PDB file of C-alpha atoms and ligand atoms in Angstrom:
ATOM      1  CA  MET A   1       0.973  -6.120   8.951  1.00 77.00           C
ATOM      2  CA  ASP A   2       4.198  -4.179   9.554  1.00 90.00           C
ATOM      3  CA  MET A   3       6.698  -3.303   6.869  1.00 94.00           C
ATOM      4  CA  LYS A   4       9.962  -1.360   6.855  1.00 96.00           C
ATOM      5  CA  ILE A   5      10.090   1.239   4.106  1.00 95.00           C
ATOM      6  CA  ASP A   6      12.200   4.215   3.038  1.00 95.00           C
ATOM      7  CA  CYS A   7      10.886   7.375   4.697  1.00 93.00           C
ATOM      8  CA  PRO A   8       8.994   9.524   2.143  1.00 90.00           C
ATOM      9  CA  VAL A   9      10.170  12.669   3.962  1.00 91.00           C
ATOM     10  CA  CYS A  10      13.771  12.246   5.179  1.00 94.00           C
ATOM     11  CA  GLY A  11      14.566   9.321   2.879  1.00 93.00           C
ATOM     12  CA  VAL A  12      16.206   7.116   5.523  1.00 94.00           C
ATOM     13  CA  LYS A  13      16.565   3.607   4.069  1.00 96.00           C
ATOM     14  CA  ASN A  14      14.170   1.056   5.619  1.00 95.00           C
ATOM     15  CA  GLY A  15      13.853   3.369   8.605  1.00 95.00           C
ATOM     16  CA  ALA A  16      10.126   4.098   8.504  1.00 95.00           C
ATOM     17  CA  ILE A  17       7.399   1.687   9.585  1.00 96.00           C
ATOM     18  CA  SER A  18       4.371   1.128   7.411  1.00 96.00           C
ATOM     19  CA  LYS A  19       1.355  -0.552   9.023  1.00 95.00           C
ATOM     20  CA  MET A  20      -1.908  -1.844   7.638  1.00 94.00           C
ATOM     21  CA  ASP A  21      -4.865  -3.153   9.638  1.00 93.00           C
ATOM     22  CA  THR A  22      -8.409  -4.121   8.769  1.00 93.00           C
ATOM     23  CA  THR A  23     -11.218  -3.314  11.211  1.00 91.00           C
ATOM     24  CA  ASN A  24     -14.894  -4.094  11.013  1.00 92.00           C
ATOM     25  CA  ILE A  25     -17.060  -1.126  11.988  1.00 89.00           C
ATOM     26  CA  PRO A  26     -20.646  -2.099  12.886  1.00 85.00           C
ATOM     27  CA  TYR A  27     -23.245  -0.470  10.582  1.00 83.00           C
ATOM     28  CA  PHE A  28     -20.480   0.658   8.223  1.00 87.00           C
ATOM     29  CA  GLY A  29     -18.369  -2.305   7.136  1.00 89.00           C
ATOM     30  CA  GLU A  30     -14.710  -3.150   6.741  1.00 92.00           C
ATOM     31  CA  VAL A  31     -12.192  -0.341   6.843  1.00 93.00           C
ATOM     32  CA  ILE A  32      -8.473  -0.454   6.137  1.00 93.00           C
ATOM     33  CA  GLU A  33      -6.310   1.624   8.454  1.00 93.00           C
ATOM     34  CA  THR A  34      -2.867   2.552   7.171  1.00 93.00           C
ATOM     35  CA  SER A  35      -0.066   4.467   8.829  1.00 93.00           C
ATOM     36  CA  ILE A  36       3.536   5.444   8.213  1.00 93.00           C
ATOM     37  CA  THR A  37       5.754   6.553  11.090  1.00 95.00           C
ATOM     38  CA  CYS A  38       9.398   7.553  10.925  1.00 95.00           C
ATOM     39  CA  PRO A  39      11.314   7.548  14.219  1.00 95.00           C
ATOM     40  CA  HIS A  40      14.202   9.380  12.508  1.00 95.00           C
ATOM     41  CA  CYS A  41      12.449  12.594  11.447  1.00 95.00           C
ATOM     42  CA  GLY A  42       9.161  12.246  13.342  1.00 93.00           C
ATOM     43  CA  PHE A  43       7.029  12.012  10.190  1.00 92.00           C
ATOM     44  CA  LYS A  44       3.643  10.488  10.876  1.00 91.00           C
ATOM     45  CA  HIS A  45       0.762   9.895   8.532  1.00 91.00           C
ATOM     46  CA  SER A  46      -2.364   7.819   8.869  1.00 92.00           C
ATOM     47  CA  ASP A  47      -5.448   7.229   6.822  1.00 92.00           C
ATOM     48  CA  VAL A  48      -8.509   5.050   6.709  1.00 93.00           C
ATOM     49  CA  MET A  49     -10.387   3.725   3.692  1.00 90.00           C
ATOM     50  CA  SER A  50     -13.707   1.989   3.467  1.00 90.00           C
ATOM     51  CA  VAL A  51     -13.693  -1.299   1.566  1.00 88.00           C
ATOM     52  CA  GLU A  52     -17.262  -0.809   0.392  1.00 84.00           C
ATOM     53  CA  LYS A  53     -18.174   2.030  -1.915  1.00 80.00           C
ATOM     54  CA  ASN A  54     -20.451   4.562  -0.193  1.00 85.00           C
ATOM     55  CA  ASP A  55     -22.127   7.694  -1.503  1.00 88.00           C
ATOM     56  CA  PRO A  56     -20.851  11.200  -0.708  1.00 92.00           C
ATOM     57  CA  ALA A  57     -22.475  12.166   2.577  1.00 95.00           C
ATOM     58  CA  LYS A  58     -22.690  14.656   5.383  1.00 96.00           C
ATOM     59  CA  HIS A  59     -22.890  13.137   8.877  1.00 97.00           C
ATOM     60  CA  THR A  60     -24.115  15.189  11.812  1.00 98.00           C
ATOM     61  CA  LEU A  61     -24.375  14.358  15.515  1.00 98.00           C
ATOM     62  CA  THR A  62     -25.110  16.457  18.567  1.00 98.00           C
ATOM     63  CA  ILE A  63     -22.238  15.414  20.804  1.00 98.00           C
ATOM     64  CA  ASN A  64     -22.419  15.396  24.592  1.00 97.00           C
ATOM     65  CA  LYS A  65     -21.306  13.238  27.513  1.00 96.00           C
ATOM     66  CA  ASP A  66     -23.814  10.502  26.543  1.00 97.00           C
ATOM     67  CA  ASN A  67     -22.246   9.653  23.200  1.00 97.00           C
ATOM     68  CA  LEU A  68     -18.520  10.048  23.863  1.00 98.00           C
ATOM     69  CA  ASN A  69     -18.106   6.342  23.039  1.00 97.00           C
ATOM     70  CA  SER A  70     -19.765   6.435  19.612  1.00 97.00           C
ATOM     71  CA  ARG A  71     -17.385   5.317  16.866  1.00 96.00           C
ATOM     72  CA  VAL A  72     -16.134   7.854  14.359  1.00 97.00           C
ATOM     73  CA  VAL A  73     -14.488   6.953  11.063  1.00 96.00           C
ATOM     74  CA  ARG A  74     -12.716   9.969   9.638  1.00 95.00           C
ATOM     75  CA  SER A  75     -11.074   9.529   6.265  1.00 93.00           C
ATOM     76  CA  GLN A  76      -8.375  11.942   5.168  1.00 89.00           C
ATOM     77  CA  THR A  77     -10.688  13.080   2.366  1.00 88.00           C
ATOM     78  CA  SER A  78     -13.316  14.476   4.732  1.00 93.00           C
ATOM     79  CA  THR A  79     -13.892  17.847   6.351  1.00 95.00           C
ATOM     80  CA  VAL A  80     -14.523  17.704  10.114  1.00 95.00           C
ATOM     81  CA  SER A  81     -16.104  20.594  11.952  1.00 94.00           C
ATOM     82  CA  ILE A  82     -17.509  21.587  15.332  1.00 95.00           C
ATOM     83  CA  PRO A  83     -19.019  25.012  14.534  1.00 94.00           C
ATOM     84  CA  GLU A  84     -19.699  25.918  18.192  1.00 94.00           C
ATOM     85  CA  ALA A  85     -15.968  25.560  18.905  1.00 92.00           C
ATOM     86  CA  GLY A  86     -14.926  27.369  15.733  1.00 90.00           C
ATOM     87  CA  ILE A  87     -13.216  24.221  14.465  1.00 90.00           C
ATOM     88  CA  LYS A  88     -12.957  23.117  10.857  1.00 90.00           C
ATOM     89  CA  VAL A  89     -10.338  20.662   9.636  1.00 90.00           C
ATOM     90  CA  GLU A  90     -10.116  20.236   5.884  1.00 90.00           C
ATOM     91  CA  PRO A  91      -8.277  17.544   3.923  1.00 88.00           C
ATOM     92  CA  GLY A  92      -4.640  18.316   3.280  1.00 80.00           C
ATOM     93  CA  PRO A  93      -1.156  16.836   3.409  1.00 76.00           C
ATOM     94  CA  LYS A  94      -1.111  17.155   7.200  1.00 77.00           C
ATOM     95  CA  SER A  95      -4.612  15.919   7.943  1.00 82.00           C
ATOM     96  CA  GLN A  96      -4.881  12.381   9.276  1.00 88.00           C
ATOM     97  CA  GLY A  97      -7.491   9.716   8.764  1.00 93.00           C
ATOM     98  CA  TYR A  98      -8.490   7.654  11.782  1.00 94.00           C
ATOM     99  CA  VAL A  99     -10.956   5.347  13.490  1.00 95.00           C
ATOM    100  CA  SER A 100     -11.784   6.717  16.920  1.00 96.00           C
ATOM    101  CA  ASN A 101     -14.775   7.726  19.008  1.00 97.00           C
ATOM    102  CA  VAL A 102     -16.355  11.096  19.830  1.00 98.00           C
ATOM    103  CA  GLU A 103     -14.137  11.473  22.895  1.00 98.00           C
ATOM    104  CA  GLY A 104     -11.039  10.678  20.820  1.00 97.00           C
ATOM    105  CA  VAL A 105     -11.978  13.307  18.229  1.00 97.00           C
ATOM    106  CA  ILE A 106     -12.430  15.954  20.946  1.00 97.00           C
ATOM    107  CA  GLU A 107      -9.101  14.967  22.510  1.00 96.00           C
ATOM    108  CA  ARG A 108      -7.363  15.287  19.136  1.00 94.00           C
ATOM    109  CA  PHE A 109      -8.676  18.838  18.859  1.00 93.00           C
ATOM    110  CA  ILE A 110      -7.610  19.604  22.438  1.00 94.00           C
ATOM    111  CA  SER A 111      -4.034  18.496  21.656  1.00 92.00           C
ATOM    112  CA  ALA A 112      -4.176  20.608  18.494  1.00 89.00           C
ATOM    113  CA  THR A 113      -4.975  23.649  20.655  1.00 90.00           C
ATOM    114  CA  HIS A 114      -1.862  22.889  22.743  1.00 89.00           C
ATOM    115  CA  ARG A 115       0.280  22.769  19.586  1.00 86.00           C
ATOM    116  CA  ALA A 116      -1.349  25.975  18.295  1.00 84.00           C
ATOM    117  CA  HIS A 117      -0.628  27.625  21.643  1.00 83.00           C
ATOM    118  CA  ALA A 118       3.096  27.058  21.112  1.00 83.00           C
ATOM    119  CA  LEU A 119       2.886  28.566  17.602  1.00 82.00           C
ATOM    120  CA  TYR A 120       1.099  31.766  18.597  1.00 81.00           C
ATOM    121  CA  ASN A 121       2.946  32.475  21.827  1.00 77.00           C
ATOM    122  CA  GLU A 122       3.310  36.195  20.985  1.00 80.00           C
ATOM    123  CA  ASP A 123      -0.200  36.939  19.790  1.00 84.00           C
ATOM    124  CA  GLU A 124      -2.518  37.752  22.705  1.00 88.00           C
ATOM    125  CA  GLU A 125      -5.763  37.644  20.708  1.00 87.00           C
ATOM    126  CA  SER A 126      -5.033  34.283  19.058  1.00 86.00           C
ATOM    127  CA  LEU A 127      -4.007  32.844  22.415  1.00 89.00           C
ATOM    128  CA  ASN A 128      -7.338  33.904  23.915  1.00 90.00           C
ATOM    129  CA  ASN A 129      -9.257  32.312  21.030  1.00 89.00           C
ATOM    130  CA  ILE A 130      -7.298  29.085  21.417  1.00 90.00           C
ATOM    131  CA  LYS A 131      -7.984  29.067  25.157  1.00 92.00           C
ATOM    132  CA  THR A 132     -11.727  29.619  24.591  1.00 93.00           C
ATOM    133  CA  THR A 133     -11.808  26.741  22.098  1.00 93.00           C
ATOM    134  CA  ARG A 134      -9.923  24.430  24.459  1.00 95.00           C
ATOM    135  CA  GLU A 135     -12.139  25.252  27.440  1.00 96.00           C
ATOM    136  CA  PHE A 136     -15.258  24.712  25.346  1.00 96.00           C
ATOM    137  CA  LEU A 137     -14.019  21.299  24.157  1.00 97.00           C
ATOM    138  CA  GLU A 138     -13.161  20.308  27.730  1.00 97.00           C
ATOM    139  CA  SER A 139     -16.633  21.367  28.870  1.00 98.00           C
ATOM    140  CA  ILE A 140     -18.167  18.865  26.408  1.00 98.00           C
ATOM    141  CA  LEU A 141     -16.065  16.072  27.928  1.00 97.00           C
ATOM    142  CA  ASP A 142     -17.148  17.253  31.395  1.00 97.00           C
ATOM    143  CA  GLY A 143     -20.819  17.085  30.386  1.00 97.00           C
ATOM    144  CA  LYS A 144     -21.375  20.818  30.793  1.00 97.00           C
ATOM    145  CA  ASN A 145     -21.961  21.572  27.116  1.00 97.00           C
ATOM    146  CA  GLU A 146     -22.998  19.977  23.871  1.00 97.00           C
ATOM    147  CA  ALA A 147     -22.037  20.789  20.306  1.00 97.00           C
ATOM    148  CA  THR A 148     -22.453  19.625  16.724  1.00 98.00           C
ATOM    149  CA  LEU A 149     -19.976  17.271  15.103  1.00 98.00           C
ATOM    150  CA  ILE A 150     -20.131  17.391  11.301  1.00 97.00           C
ATOM    151  CA  ILE A 151     -18.184  15.155   8.923  1.00 97.00           C
ATOM    152  CA  GLU A 152     -18.545  15.818   5.199  1.00 96.00           C
ATOM    153  CA  ASP A 153     -16.958  13.272   2.897  1.00 94.00           C
ATOM    154  CA  PRO A 154     -17.150  13.612  -0.891  1.00 92.00           C
ATOM    155  CA  TYR A 155     -15.847  10.029  -1.209  1.00 90.00           C
ATOM    156  CA  GLY A 156     -18.246   8.463   1.307  1.00 91.00           C
ATOM    157  CA  GLN A 157     -15.353   7.034   3.322  1.00 92.00           C
ATOM    158  CA  SER A 158     -16.404   8.450   6.701  1.00 95.00           C
ATOM    159  CA  LYS A 159     -19.133   7.777   9.245  1.00 95.00           C
ATOM    160  CA  ILE A 160     -20.407   8.654  12.716  1.00 97.00           C
ATOM    161  CA  VAL A 161     -21.755   5.390  14.115  1.00 95.00           C
ATOM    162  CA  ASP A 162     -24.595   6.459  16.402  1.00 96.00           C
ATOM    163  CA  LEU A 163     -28.337   5.828  16.124  1.00 94.00           C
ATOM    164  CA  LYS A 164     -28.959   9.554  16.537  1.00 97.00           C
ATOM    165  CA  ALA A 165     -26.457  10.581  13.871  1.00 97.00           C
ATOM    166  CA  GLU A 166     -28.009  11.984  10.713  1.00 97.00           C
ATOM    167  CA  SER A 167     -26.565  11.133   7.326  1.00 95.00           C
ATOM    168  CA  VAL A 168     -27.676  13.077   4.279  1.00 95.00           C
ATOM    169  CA  PRO A 169     -26.309  13.053   0.721  1.00 94.00           C
ATOM    170  CA  LEU A 170     -24.036  15.981  -0.100  1.00 92.00           C
ATOM    171  CA  THR A 171     -25.613  18.507  -2.457  1.00 89.00           C
ATOM    172  CA  GLU A 172     -24.008  19.427  -5.801  1.00 87.00           C
ATOM    173  CA  GLU A 173     -23.148  22.800  -4.288  1.00 87.00           C
ATOM    174  CA  GLU A 174     -21.455  21.230  -1.253  1.00 88.00           C
ATOM    175  CA  LEU A 175     -19.526  18.830  -3.473  1.00 86.00           C
ATOM    176  CA  LYS A 176     -18.234  21.781  -5.473  1.00 84.00           C
ATOM    177  CA  THR A 177     -17.058  23.773  -2.458  1.00 86.00           C
ATOM    178  CA  LEU A 178     -15.658  20.931  -0.353  1.00 86.00           C
ATOM    179  CA  LYS A 179     -11.956  20.366  -0.456  1.00 81.00           C
ATOM    180  CA  THR A 180     -10.866  16.848  -1.267  1.00 70.00           C
ATOM    181  CA  GLY A 181      -7.840  14.811  -0.303  1.00 52.00           C
ATOM    182  CA  PHE A 182      -5.599  16.244  -2.959  1.00 44.00           C
ATOM    183  CA  THR A 183      -2.624  14.130  -1.916  1.00 38.00           C
ATOM    184  CA  ILE A 184      -4.568  11.159  -3.265  1.00 37.00           C
ATOM    185  CA  LEU A 185      -5.451  13.009  -6.476  1.00 38.00           C
ATOM    186  CA  ASP A 186      -1.791  13.967  -6.886  1.00 45.00           C
ATOM    187  CA  GLN A 187      -0.907  10.309  -6.589  1.00 48.00           C
ATOM    188  CA  GLU A 188      -3.372   9.482  -9.396  1.00 50.00           C
ATOM    189  CA  ASP A 189      -2.043  12.284 -11.574  1.00 51.00           C
ATOM    190  CA  LEU A 190       1.450  10.944 -11.012  1.00 50.00           C
ATOM    191  CA  GLU A 191       0.376   7.507 -12.215  1.00 59.00           C
ATOM    192  CA  LYS A 192      -1.237   9.082 -15.298  1.00 59.00           C
ATOM    193  CA  GLU A 193       1.946  11.013 -16.036  1.00 56.00           C
ATOM    194  CA  LYS A 194       4.039   7.867 -15.692  1.00 59.00           C
ATOM    195  CA  GLN A 195       1.652   6.035 -18.025  1.00 67.00           C
ATOM    196  CA  LYS A 196       1.888   8.871 -20.569  1.00 65.00           C
ATOM    197  CA  VAL A 197       5.685   8.694 -20.558  1.00 64.00           C
ATOM    198  CA  LYS A 198       5.517   4.926 -20.940  1.00 68.00           C
ATOM    199  CA  ASP A 199       3.064   5.185 -23.871  1.00 73.00           C
ATOM    200  CA  GLU A 200       5.362   7.680 -25.600  1.00 69.00           C
ATOM    201  CA  GLU A 201       8.304   5.335 -25.155  1.00 68.00           C
ATOM    202  CA  ASP A 202       6.314   2.401 -26.523  1.00 71.00           C
ATOM    203  CA  LYS A 203       5.415   4.437 -29.609  1.00 66.00           C
ATOM    204  CA  GLU A 204       9.038   5.292 -30.294  1.00 60.00           C
ATOM    205  CA  GLU A 205      10.160   1.678 -30.249  1.00 56.00           C
TER     206      GLU A 205
HETATM  207 ZN1  LIG B   1      11.869  10.232   8.104  1.00 56.45          ZN
END
């Protein structure tokens, strides 16, 4: 379903496109994919939500050339890491939710290293680190290396769909230290604030 909306960033009237799709992920269930793109300012945001309620969990898979096709559901509320590559992506306003596969996740990180390269073009040490990360990621795609893909989701909205993937409940400690998708929490707070104002107004009448 496509809809024209006002861009939340540049404010152009009916200039941004909002999309919503439902996909069925085997062994996980229905997920709703949403995205907003604005051709005027380049704003892009996507997220994925599970229809069913799942428990907070940590999903781990040793990734190599044999499971590049395994499906990955990454909600915006989850933390994704590949420790061997020094990669950790936490929830935040710029993090995206998506349905992809192992190869797609690695390719996302490879493009991130290209963007990072442009940012650190003066800093020799950072550039070397970025290059090492990129070469390591490429070596997984080439079948020369393997690594660990970890997705931790305090809302249970994420999953690595592979028979060899391990899913364990998040511990209290992990739940405390994990960042959450605070853009969503902000949204809830906003609704609460609006409700408060409305209640006050009702009282005055
Ligand atoms: Zn815009």
